[in-house]
mmCIF file of C-alpha atoms in Angstrom:
data_model
loop_
_atom_site.group_PDB
_atom_site.id
_atom_site.type_symbol
_atom_site.label_atom_id
_atom_site.label_comp_id
_atom_site.label_asym_id
_atom_site.label_seq_id
_atom_site.Cartn_x
_atom_site.Cartn_y
_atom_site.Cartn_z
ATOM 1 C CA MET A 254 0.000 0.000 0.000
ATOM 2 C CA ARG A 255 1.340 3.411 -0.980
ATOM 3 C CA PHE A 256 2.319 6.086 1.531
ATOM 4 C CA LEU A 257 -0.764 7.649 3.212
ATOM 5 C CA GLU A 258 -3.130 5.564 1.042
ATOM 6 C CA ARG A 259 -4.685 3.788 4.040
ATOM 7 C CA GLU A 260 -5.258 7.041 5.903
ATOM 8 C CA ARG A 261 -6.831 8.817 2.936
ATOM 9 C CA ALA A 262 -9.021 5.800 2.215
ATOM 10 C CA THR A 263 -10.326 6.023 5.782
ATOM 11 C CA VAL A 264 -11.253 9.675 5.241
ATOM 12 C CA ALA A 265 -13.005 8.768 1.981
ATOM 13 C CA GLN A 266 -15.021 6.100 3.778
ATOM 14 C CA LEU A 267 -16.051 8.134 6.831
ATOM 15 C CA LEU A 268 -16.043 11.719 5.536
ATOM 16 C CA PRO A 269 -16.692 11.417 1.787
ATOM 17 C CA GLY A 270 -15.358 14.231 -0.335
ATOM 18 C CA LEU A 271 -13.286 15.913 2.363
ATOM 19 C CA ASP A 272 -9.851 14.813 1.161
ATOM 20 C CA GLU A 273 -10.668 15.784 -2.421
ATOM 21 C CA SER A 274 -11.969 19.186 -1.309
ATOM 22 C CA LEU A 275 -8.866 19.900 0.776
ATOM 23 C CA ARG A 276 -6.538 18.763 -1.997
ATOM 24 C CA LYS A 277 -8.018 21.359 -4.374
ATOM 25 C CA VAL A 278 -7.128 24.271 -2.069
ATOM 26 C CA PRO A 279 -3.498 25.471 -1.828
ATOM 27 C CA LEU A 280 -1.891 24.645 1.515
ATOM 28 C CA MET A 281 -1.230 28.224 2.582
ATOM 29 C CA GLU A 282 -4.823 29.205 1.778
ATOM 30 C CA LEU A 283 -6.061 26.373 4.003
ATOM 31 C CA GLU A 284 -3.690 27.472 6.746
ATOM 32 C CA ASP A 285 -4.895 31.074 6.637
ATOM 33 C CA PRO A 286 -7.237 31.865 9.570
ATOM 34 C CA SER A 287 -9.912 32.885 7.074
ATOM 35 C CA GLY A 288 -9.423 29.772 4.949
ATOM 36 C CA PRO A 289 -12.197 27.303 4.088
ATOM 37 C CA GLY A 290 -10.919 24.340 6.123
ATOM 38 C CA ILE A 291 -13.437 24.462 8.987
ATOM 39 C CA GLU A 292 -16.420 24.788 6.648
ATOM 40 C CA LEU A 293 -15.180 21.948 4.437
ATOM 41 C CA PHE A 294 -14.870 19.853 7.585
ATOM 42 C CA ARG A 295 -18.429 20.720 8.630
ATOM 43 C CA ASP A 296 -19.820 20.031 5.151
ATOM 44 C CA SER A 297 -18.317 16.531 5.145
ATOM 45 C CA GLY A 298 -19.913 15.591 8.477
ATOM 46 C CA GLY A 299 -16.600 15.814 10.332
ATOM 47 C CA PRO A 300 -18.073 16.957 13.681
ATOM 48 C CA GLY A 301 -19.893 13.625 14.000
ATOM 49 C CA LEU A 302 -16.809 11.474 13.400
ATOM 50 C CA LEU A 303 -16.690 10.028 16.929
ATOM 51 C CA ALA A 304 -20.398 10.256 17.723
ATOM 52 C CA PRO A 305 -22.030 6.797 17.895
ATOM 53 C CA THR A 306 -24.061 5.758 14.863
ATOM 54 C CA ALA A 307 -27.103 5.442 17.153
ATOM 55 C CA TYR A 308 -26.907 9.239 17.533
ATOM 56 C CA GLN A 309 -26.434 9.962 13.810
ATOM 57 C CA GLY A 310 -22.640 10.011 14.052
ATOM 58 C CA ARG A 311 -20.036 8.196 11.976
ATOM 59 C CA GLY A 312 -19.097 5.821 14.798
ATOM 60 C CA ALA A 313 -15.365 5.946 14.066
ATOM 61 C CA THR A 314 -13.024 3.814 16.133
ATOM 62 C CA ALA A 315 -9.895 5.248 17.713
ATOM 63 C CA LEU A 316 -7.857 3.658 14.915
ATOM 64 C CA ASP A 317 -10.116 5.254 12.306
ATOM 65 C CA ALA A 318 -9.857 8.635 14.011
ATOM 66 C CA LEU A 319 -6.059 8.450 14.206
ATOM 67 C CA ARG A 320 -5.857 7.723 10.483
ATOM 68 C CA VAL A 321 -8.284 10.535 9.689
ATOM 69 C CA GLN A 322 -6.230 13.024 11.712
ATOM 70 C CA ARG A 323 -3.003 11.984 10.002
ATOM 71 C CA ALA A 324 -4.635 12.379 6.598
ATOM 72 C CA LEU A 325 -6.027 15.802 7.555
ATOM 73 C CA GLY A 326 -2.638 16.819 8.916
ATOM 74 C CA SER A 327 -1.060 16.013 5.559
ATOM 75 C CA ARG A 328 -3.499 18.330 3.763
ATOM 76 C CA ALA A 329 -4.363 21.025 6.330
ATOM 77 C CA PRO A 330 -2.344 20.766 9.565
ATOM 78 C CA SER A 331 -4.102 23.624 11.356
ATOM 79 C CA LEU A 332 -7.486 22.051 10.639
ATOM 80 C CA ALA A 333 -6.321 18.709 12.039
ATOM 81 C CA VAL A 334 -5.103 20.299 15.271
ATOM 82 C CA ALA A 335 -8.198 22.494 15.608
ATOM 83 C CA THR A 336 -10.518 19.497 15.315
ATOM 84 C CA THR A 337 -8.587 17.321 17.758
ATOM 85 C CA LEU A 338 -10.098 19.008 20.817
ATOM 86 C CA HIS A 339 -13.554 18.772 19.263
ATOM 87 C CA HIS A 340 -13.077 15.012 18.905
ATOM 88 C CA PHE A 341 -11.783 14.721 22.472
ATOM 89 C CA SER A 342 -14.832 16.603 23.705
ATOM 90 C CA THR A 343 -17.197 14.478 21.625
ATOM 91 C CA ALA A 344 -15.619 11.256 22.883
ATOM 92 C CA THR A 345 -16.050 12.514 26.461
ATOM 93 C CA LEU A 346 -19.689 13.429 25.863
ATOM 94 C CA ALA A 347 -20.349 10.040 24.281
ATOM 95 C CA ALA A 348 -18.830 8.303 27.323
ATOM 96 C CA LEU A 349 -21.184 10.290 29.571
ATOM 97 C CA ILE A 350 -24.388 9.420 27.692
ATOM 98 C CA PRO A 351 -25.412 6.512 29.979
ATOM 99 C CA ASN A 352 -25.269 8.819 32.996
ATOM 100 C CA LYS A 353 -27.282 11.807 31.788
ATOM 101 C CA GLY A 354 -30.149 11.725 29.288
ATOM 102 C CA MET A 355 -29.705 15.307 28.058
ATOM 103 C CA LEU A 356 -26.243 14.457 26.772
ATOM 104 C CA SER A 357 -27.642 12.019 24.233
ATOM 105 C CA MET A 358 -29.519 14.937 22.668
ATOM 106 C CA LEU A 359 -26.350 17.044 22.660
ATOM 107 C CA VAL A 360 -24.289 14.330 20.982
ATOM 108 C CA GLU A 361 -27.004 13.776 18.407
ATOM 109 C CA GLY A 362 -27.131 17.512 17.773
ATOM 110 C CA VAL A 363 -23.370 17.652 17.289
ATOM 111 C CA ALA A 364 -23.547 14.900 14.680
ATOM 112 C CA SER A 365 -26.753 15.839 12.861
ATOM 113 C CA ASP A 366 -26.198 19.607 12.787
ATOM 114 C CA ASN A 367 -22.375 19.494 12.445
ATOM 115 C CA ARG A 368 -21.778 21.504 15.606
ATOM 116 C CA LEU A 369 -18.278 22.057 16.933
ATOM 117 C CA VAL A 370 -17.374 21.590 20.597
ATOM 118 C CA ALA A 371 -14.394 23.420 22.125
ATOM 119 C CA PHE A 372 -12.672 22.388 25.352
ATOM 120 C CA GLY A 373 -11.226 24.931 27.773
ATOM 121 C CA PHE A 374 -7.928 23.991 29.393
ATOM 122 C CA ALA A 375 -6.620 25.548 32.592
ATOM 123 C CA GLU A 376 -2.938 25.370 31.755
ATOM 124 C CA ASP A 377 -2.323 29.101 32.113
ATOM 125 C CA ARG A 378 -3.182 29.086 35.832
ATOM 126 C CA PRO A 379 -0.038 28.645 37.969
ATOM 127 C CA GLY A 380 0.002 25.302 39.740
ATOM 128 C CA ALA A 381 -3.126 24.001 37.992
ATOM 129 C CA GLY A 382 -3.214 20.769 36.035
ATOM 130 C CA VAL A 383 -4.460 21.066 32.464
ATOM 131 C CA LEU A 384 -7.730 19.329 33.373
ATOM 132 C CA SER A 385 -8.373 21.327 36.552
ATOM 133 C CA PRO A 386 -11.625 23.321 36.747
ATOM 134 C CA SER A 387 -11.031 26.915 35.707
ATOM 135 C CA MET A 388 -14.396 28.448 36.616
ATOM 136 C CA THR A 389 -16.758 28.823 39.567
ATOM 137 C CA ALA A 390 -20.533 28.674 39.877
ATOM 138 C CA THR A 391 -23.266 30.012 42.128
ATOM 139 C CA GLU A 392 -26.619 28.298 42.480
ATOM 140 C CA GLU A 393 -30.017 29.801 41.696
ATOM 141 C CA ASP A 394 -33.532 28.387 41.710
ATOM 142 C CA GLU A 395 -33.501 27.697 37.955
ATOM 143 C CA GLY A 396 -29.917 26.511 37.603
ATOM 144 C CA VAL A 397 -26.433 27.933 38.073
ATOM 145 C CA ARG A 398 -24.503 31.011 37.004
ATOM 146 C CA ILE A 399 -20.925 30.512 35.913
ATOM 147 C CA SER A 400 -18.041 32.965 35.929
ATOM 148 C CA GLY A 401 -14.400 32.622 35.056
ATOM 149 C CA MET A 402 -11.918 32.473 32.213
ATOM 150 C CA THR A 403 -10.409 29.752 30.100
ATOM 151 C CA ARG A 404 -8.084 29.756 27.110
ATOM 152 C CA LEU A 405 -8.966 27.820 23.986
ATOM 153 C CA ARG A 406 -6.286 26.368 21.797
ATOM 154 C CA SER A 407 -8.676 26.155 18.873
ATOM 155 C CA LEU A 408 -12.228 26.779 17.626
ATOM 156 C CA ALA A 409 -12.745 29.945 19.676
ATOM 157 C CA ARG A 410 -14.581 31.655 16.814
ATOM 158 C CA SER A 411 -16.067 28.528 15.255
ATOM 159 C CA MET A 412 -17.390 26.678 18.306
ATOM 160 C CA ASP A 413 -21.067 26.049 18.923
ATOM 161 C CA LEU A 414 -20.568 24.657 22.437
ATOM 162 C CA LEU A 415 -17.901 25.138 25.112
ATOM 163 C CA MET A 416 -16.990 22.322 27.499
ATOM 164 C CA ALA A 417 -15.125 23.557 30.578
ATOM 165 C CA GLY A 418 -14.366 22.529 34.127
ATOM 166 C CA VAL A 419 -16.192 24.355 36.914
ATOM 167 C CA MET A 420 -16.361 24.129 40.694
ATOM 168 C CA VAL A 421 -19.987 24.001 41.861
ATOM 169 C CA PRO A 422 -21.650 23.911 45.300
ATOM 170 C CA ARG A 423 -22.308 20.349 46.432
ATOM 171 C CA GLU A 424 -25.908 19.175 46.462
ATOM 172 C CA ASP A 425 -25.415 16.782 49.374
ATOM 173 C CA GLY A 426 -23.804 19.156 51.866
ATOM 174 C CA PRO A 427 -21.341 22.021 52.313
ATOM 175 C CA GLY A 428 -18.351 22.569 50.076
ATOM 176 C CA GLU A 429 -17.755 22.306 46.348
ATOM 177 C CA GLU A 430 -17.241 19.584 43.763
ATOM 178 C CA PRO A 431 -15.860 19.551 40.188
ATOM 179 C CA ALA A 432 -18.271 19.466 37.281
ATOM 180 C CA LEU A 433 -18.330 19.776 33.516
ATOM 181 C CA ALA A 434 -20.221 22.760 32.143
ATOM 182 C CA LEU A 435 -21.580 22.600 28.607
ATOM 183 C CA VAL A 436 -22.107 26.212 27.576
ATOM 184 C CA PRO A 437 -23.756 27.240 24.270
ATOM 185 C CA ALA A 438 -21.482 29.658 22.419
ATOM 186 C CA ASP A 439 -24.260 32.230 22.047
ATOM 187 C CA SER A 440 -24.912 32.437 25.809
ATOM 188 C CA GLU A 441 -25.401 35.928 27.215
ATOM 189 C CA GLY A 442 -22.326 36.916 29.217
ATOM 190 C CA MET A 443 -19.877 34.798 27.206
ATOM 191 C CA SER A 444 -17.187 36.690 25.283
ATOM 192 C CA VAL A 445 -14.097 35.830 23.233
ATOM 193 C CA SER A 446 -10.992 38.008 23.071
ATOM 194 C CA GLY A 447 -7.406 37.753 21.876
ATOM 195 C CA ALA A 448 -5.233 38.287 18.833
ATOM 196 C CA GLU A 449 -5.069 34.841 17.266
ATOM 197 C CA ALA A 450 -7.866 33.624 15.019
ATOM 198 C CA GLU A 451 -8.946 30.436 16.774
ATOM 199 C CA SER A 452 -6.798 30.384 19.934
ATOM 200 C CA LYS A 453 -8.271 32.941 22.311
ATOM 201 C CA ARG A 454 -9.359 33.796 25.827
ATOM 202 C CA VAL A 455 -12.983 32.979 26.634
ATOM 203 C CA THR A 456 -14.611 34.812 29.540
ATOM 204 C CA LEU A 457 -17.881 33.842 31.206
ATOM 205 C CA ASP A 458 -19.455 36.650 33.226
ATOM 206 C CA ASN A 459 -22.375 35.380 35.294
ATOM 207 C CA VAL A 460 -23.577 33.083 32.493
ATOM 208 C CA GLU A 461 -26.843 31.313 33.283
ATOM 209 C CA LEU A 462 -26.756 27.572 32.645
ATOM 210 C CA ALA A 463 -29.599 25.065 32.827
ATOM 211 C CA PRO A 464 -29.034 22.221 35.338
ATOM 212 C CA GLU A 465 -29.105 19.581 32.599
ATOM 213 C CA LEU A 466 -26.031 21.171 30.987
ATOM 214 C CA LEU A 467 -23.969 20.568 34.123
ATOM 215 C CA VAL A 468 -22.405 17.150 34.812
ATOM 216 C CA ARG A 469 -21.452 16.851 38.472
ATOM 217 C CA THR A 470 -18.873 14.510 39.945
ATOM 218 C CA SER A 471 -21.540 13.200 42.328
ATOM 219 C CA ALA A 472 -23.705 12.184 39.367
ATOM 220 C CA LEU A 473 -20.853 9.953 38.175
ATOM 221 C CA ASP A 474 -20.083 8.365 41.542
ATOM 222 C CA GLY A 475 -17.064 10.655 41.853
ATOM 223 C CA GLN A 476 -15.518 9.444 38.586
ATOM 224 C CA LEU A 477 -15.507 12.684 36.594
ATOM 225 C CA ASP A 478 -11.802 13.320 37.140
ATOM 226 C CA ALA A 479 -10.956 9.711 36.254
ATOM 227 C CA LEU A 480 -13.092 9.958 33.137
ATOM 228 C CA LEU A 481 -11.381 13.130 31.937
ATOM 229 C CA THR A 482 -7.915 11.861 32.789
ATOM 230 C CA ALA A 483 -8.473 8.579 30.972
ATOM 231 C CA GLY A 484 -10.164 10.344 28.069
ATOM 232 C CA PHE A 485 -7.059 12.519 27.727
ATOM 233 C CA ALA A 486 -5.521 9.508 25.979
ATOM 234 C CA TRP A 487 -7.746 10.407 23.040
ATOM 235 C CA TYR A 488 -6.252 13.892 22.982
ATOM 236 C CA GLN A 489 -2.676 12.595 23.022
ATOM 237 C CA LEU A 490 -3.430 10.059 20.295
ATOM 238 C CA LEU A 491 -5.197 12.410 17.898
ATOM 239 C CA MET A 492 -2.831 15.330 18.454
ATOM 240 C CA THR A 493 0.063 12.970 17.729
ATOM 241 C CA GLY A 494 -1.643 11.870 14.526
ATOM 242 C CA SER A 495 -2.283 15.452 13.443
ATOM 243 C CA HIS A 496 1.352 16.519 13.765
ATOM 244 C CA LEU A 497 2.566 13.257 12.286
ATOM 245 C CA GLY A 498 0.363 14.098 9.311
ATOM 246 C CA ALA A 499 2.114 17.434 8.809
ATOM 247 C CA ALA A 500 5.481 15.667 8.916
ATOM 248 C CA SER A 501 4.120 13.046 6.527
ATOM 249 C CA ALA A 502 3.323 15.795 4.026
ATOM 250 C CA LEU A 503 7.036 16.645 3.955
ATOM 251 C CA VAL A 504 8.054 12.998 3.737
ATOM 252 C CA GLU A 505 5.587 12.460 0.893
ATOM 253 C CA ARG A 506 7.226 15.265 -1.063
ATOM 254 C CA ALA A 507 10.643 13.684 -0.536
ATOM 255 C CA LEU A 508 9.375 10.236 -1.555
ATOM 256 C CA LEU A 509 8.052 11.664 -4.821
ATOM 257 C CA ASP A 510 11.253 13.593 -5.573
ATOM 258 C CA ASN A 511 13.534 11.569 -7.837
ATOM 259 C CA ARG A 512 16.487 13.726 -6.808
ATOM 260 C CA VAL A 513 16.389 12.164 -3.344
ATOM 261 C CA PRO A 514 18.510 8.976 -3.127
ATOM 262 C CA GLU A 515 16.561 5.757 -2.603
ATOM 263 C CA SER A 516 18.365 5.019 0.652
ATOM 264 C CA GLU A 517 17.278 8.362 2.081
ATOM 265 C CA ARG A 518 13.683 7.886 0.945
ATOM 266 C CA VAL A 519 13.516 4.464 2.556
ATOM 267 C CA GLN A 520 14.981 5.769 5.814
ATOM 268 C CA LEU A 521 12.375 8.538 5.983
ATOM 269 C CA LEU A 522 9.666 5.981 5.283
ATOM 270 C CA VAL A 523 10.916 3.578 7.958
ATOM 271 C CA GLU A 524 11.015 6.223 10.683
ATOM 272 C CA THR A 525 7.687 7.816 9.817
ATOM 273 C CA GLU A 526 5.773 4.551 9.483
ATOM 274 C CA GLY A 527 7.399 3.237 12.650
ATOM 275 C CA ALA A 528 6.046 6.253 14.533
ATOM 276 C CA MET A 529 2.589 5.692 13.057
ATOM 277 C CA SER A 530 2.659 2.015 14.015
ATOM 278 C CA ALA A 531 3.379 2.984 17.623
ATOM 279 C CA ALA A 532 0.403 5.360 17.613
ATOM 280 C CA GLU A 533 -1.798 2.685 16.057
ATOM 281 C CA GLY A 534 -0.914 0.426 18.980
ATOM 282 C CA VAL A 535 -2.397 2.967 21.398
ATOM 283 C CA ALA A 536 -5.488 3.322 19.211
ATOM 284 C CA ARG A 537 -6.048 -0.427 19.249
ATOM 285 C CA ARG A 538 -5.737 -0.443 23.038
ATOM 286 C CA ILE A 539 -8.471 2.170 23.274
ATOM 287 C CA ASP A 540 -10.651 0.187 20.886
ATOM 288 C CA ASP A 541 -10.036 -3.081 22.732
ATOM 289 C CA GLY A 542 -10.663 -1.941 26.271
ATOM 290 C CA GLY A 543 -11.207 1.788 26.596
ATOM 291 C CA ALA A 544 -8.883 4.600 27.617
ATOM 292 C CA ASP A 545 -7.885 3.625 31.136
ATOM 293 C CA GLU A 546 -4.919 4.934 33.134
ATOM 294 C CA SER A 547 -2.403 2.535 31.608
ATOM 295 C CA THR A 548 -3.569 3.466 28.109
ATOM 296 C CA LEU A 549 -3.100 7.124 28.966
ATOM 297 C CA ALA A 550 0.443 6.367 30.092
ATOM 298 C CA ASP A 551 1.118 4.544 26.827
ATOM 299 C CA SER A 552 -0.312 7.450 24.846
ATOM 300 C CA LEU A 553 2.168 9.773 26.551
ATOM 301 C CA TYR A 554 5.115 7.441 25.932
ATOM 302 C CA VAL A 555 4.195 7.234 22.253
ATOM 303 C CA ARG A 556 3.509 10.949 21.909
ATOM 304 C CA TYR A 557 6.980 11.805 23.279
ATOM 305 C CA HIS A 558 8.554 9.081 21.114
ATOM 306 C CA VAL A 559 6.899 10.563 18.026
ATOM 307 C CA GLN A 560 8.194 14.019 19.001
ATOM 308 C CA ASP A 561 11.735 12.605 19.008
ATOM 309 C CA THR A 562 11.174 10.881 15.675
ATOM 310 C CA LEU A 563 9.885 14.046 14.050
ATOM 311 C CA SER A 564 12.880 15.998 15.368
ATOM 312 C CA ARG A 565 15.034 13.734 13.169
ATOM 313 C CA VAL A 566 12.774 13.161 10.178
ATOM 314 C CA VAL A 567 11.579 16.692 9.495
ATOM 315 C CA PRO A 568 14.962 18.488 9.262
ATOM 316 C CA ARG A 569 16.290 15.655 7.094
ATOM 317 C CA ALA A 570 13.322 15.818 4.735
ATOM 318 C CA VAL A 571 13.698 19.598 4.421
ATOM 319 C CA GLU A 572 17.401 19.240 3.663
ATOM 320 C CA LEU A 573 16.813 16.532 1.070
ATOM 321 C CA LEU A 574 14.172 18.559 -0.733
ATOM 322 C CA GLY A 575 16.808 21.229 -1.341
ATOM 323 C CA ASP A 576 16.204 24.252 -3.588
ATOM 324 C CA LEU A 577 12.532 24.823 -4.330
ATOM 325 C CA ASP A 578 10.506 27.572 -5.958
ATOM 326 C CA SER A 579 9.154 30.216 -3.630
ATOM 327 C CA THR A 580 5.662 28.695 -3.220
ATOM 328 C CA ALA A 581 6.962 25.222 -2.474
ATOM 329 C CA SER A 582 9.620 26.662 -0.170
ATOM 330 C CA ASP A 583 7.003 28.570 1.831
ATOM 331 C CA GLU A 584 4.921 25.414 2.201
ATOM 332 C CA VAL A 585 7.880 23.309 3.286
ATOM 333 C CA SER A 586 8.911 25.948 5.822
ATOM 334 C CA HIS A 587 5.381 26.111 7.211
ATOM 335 C CA LEU A 588 5.074 22.336 7.528
ATOM 336 C CA ALA A 589 8.464 22.060 9.196
ATOM 337 C CA THR A 590 7.626 24.762 11.724
ATOM 338 C CA PHE A 591 4.194 23.299 12.370
ATOM 339 C CA THR A 592 5.504 19.862 13.332
ATOM 340 C CA ASN A 593 7.452 21.442 16.208
ATOM 341 C CA GLY A 594 4.105 22.314 17.763
ATOM 342 C CA LEU A 595 3.630 18.796 19.103
ATOM 343 C CA ALA A 596 6.211 19.556 21.788
ATOM 344 C CA LEU A 597 4.092 22.551 22.874
ATOM 345 C CA GLN A 598 0.892 20.573 23.419
ATOM 346 C CA PRO A 599 -0.093 19.788 27.015
ATOM 347 C CA PRO A 600 1.258 18.144 29.007
ATOM 348 C CA ALA A 601 4.868 19.116 28.330
ATOM 349 C CA ARG A 602 7.376 16.308 28.809
ATOM 350 C CA SER A 603 9.279 18.317 31.417
ATOM 351 C CA ARG A 604 6.131 18.694 33.557
ATOM 352 C CA MET A 605 5.332 14.987 33.259
ATOM 353 C CA THR A 606 8.748 13.721 34.374
ATOM 354 C CA GLY A 607 7.759 13.501 38.049
ATOM 355 C CA PRO A 608 4.258 12.068 37.471
ATOM 356 C CA LEU A 609 5.557 9.416 35.069
ATOM 357 C CA ALA A 610 8.399 8.490 37.429
ATOM 358 C CA ALA A 611 5.855 8.084 40.233
ATOM 359 C CA TYR A 612 3.594 6.017 37.991
ATOM 360 C CA LEU A 613 6.457 3.651 37.122
ATOM 361 C CA VAL A 614 6.776 2.753 40.805
ATOM 362 C CA ASN A 615 3.039 2.049 41.155
ATOM 363 C CA GLY A 616 1.842 5.539 42.028
ATOM 364 C CA PRO A 617 -1.237 7.101 40.415
ATOM 365 C CA LEU A 618 -0.809 8.862 37.085
ATOM 366 C CA THR A 619 -1.611 12.561 37.319
ATOM 367 C CA ILE A 620 -1.627 15.077 34.496
ATOM 368 C CA ALA A 621 0.579 18.040 35.392
#
């Protein structure tokens, strides 16, 4: 099977027409903040990729989703990264369906109406883990009001729904408990600010939220944190695939360039496909038994391994491609720079050194 053929065939099966549509648009136009990538993704049914078929979704497996993200990354890297958090959020919502009836309607709406879900991290708060609640809530007779700030890495302008962590008053006594808030993007009191197109600060100022759009830890027998932590394996897997796709776009160019010696082409192929095989192993673990703590650990090992692989493959591919015309040179430079972004995704390897060391001696795995 030819390079990237399996991945692009998966896109053709699950999201018909998307690969062809992306291929027709120049790379730098797709990468422009005003480019057509998000709308092409919506038009193909992309938001429903991980929604179960029972809720009008595409019912993709983790292996399918990984291959889709690599294929998207090879055509439109920014689109692949932007949609990764949507898929993580959708997978989390789908896992919550048995516990809260309203969520089934939300997941079905995401799939049938091609809505995009953004997830707010808390990584810019000193001392907070990336999955820590970043907002607070006060109770009222008809629901809760939420205030606080979160920073979105993608989909700030395109989202239809925001998923964010919030601390809420307990229903069974004094004190607070973590919860997931599902906030419609058009809610009164919600604002988006910042310079970048899709990565911005989102502020909620006394936003009213219906009780059914709040998922409390107590409603999940205290397992909300475990669910999010385990589900973070999806994020690691799909973000790895997205950046591997951008690197694969460079490798593909080198493989098709007859000026590049065969030995060099084969070496690039071996390293890139080896990295993909490692990621596919994590995907199969998720498909076989769900994203538990050990799967999350494996997803981190593989993600950091892929980072190291790309640090070798990408500079070599750029060097081998040599002199190019200005358009091709701009594209190669963009792809090469983009692949470095995997090292910037949470959690950073330096912050995970202690947690992973503790996990290796039978401690719990925490996300720093």
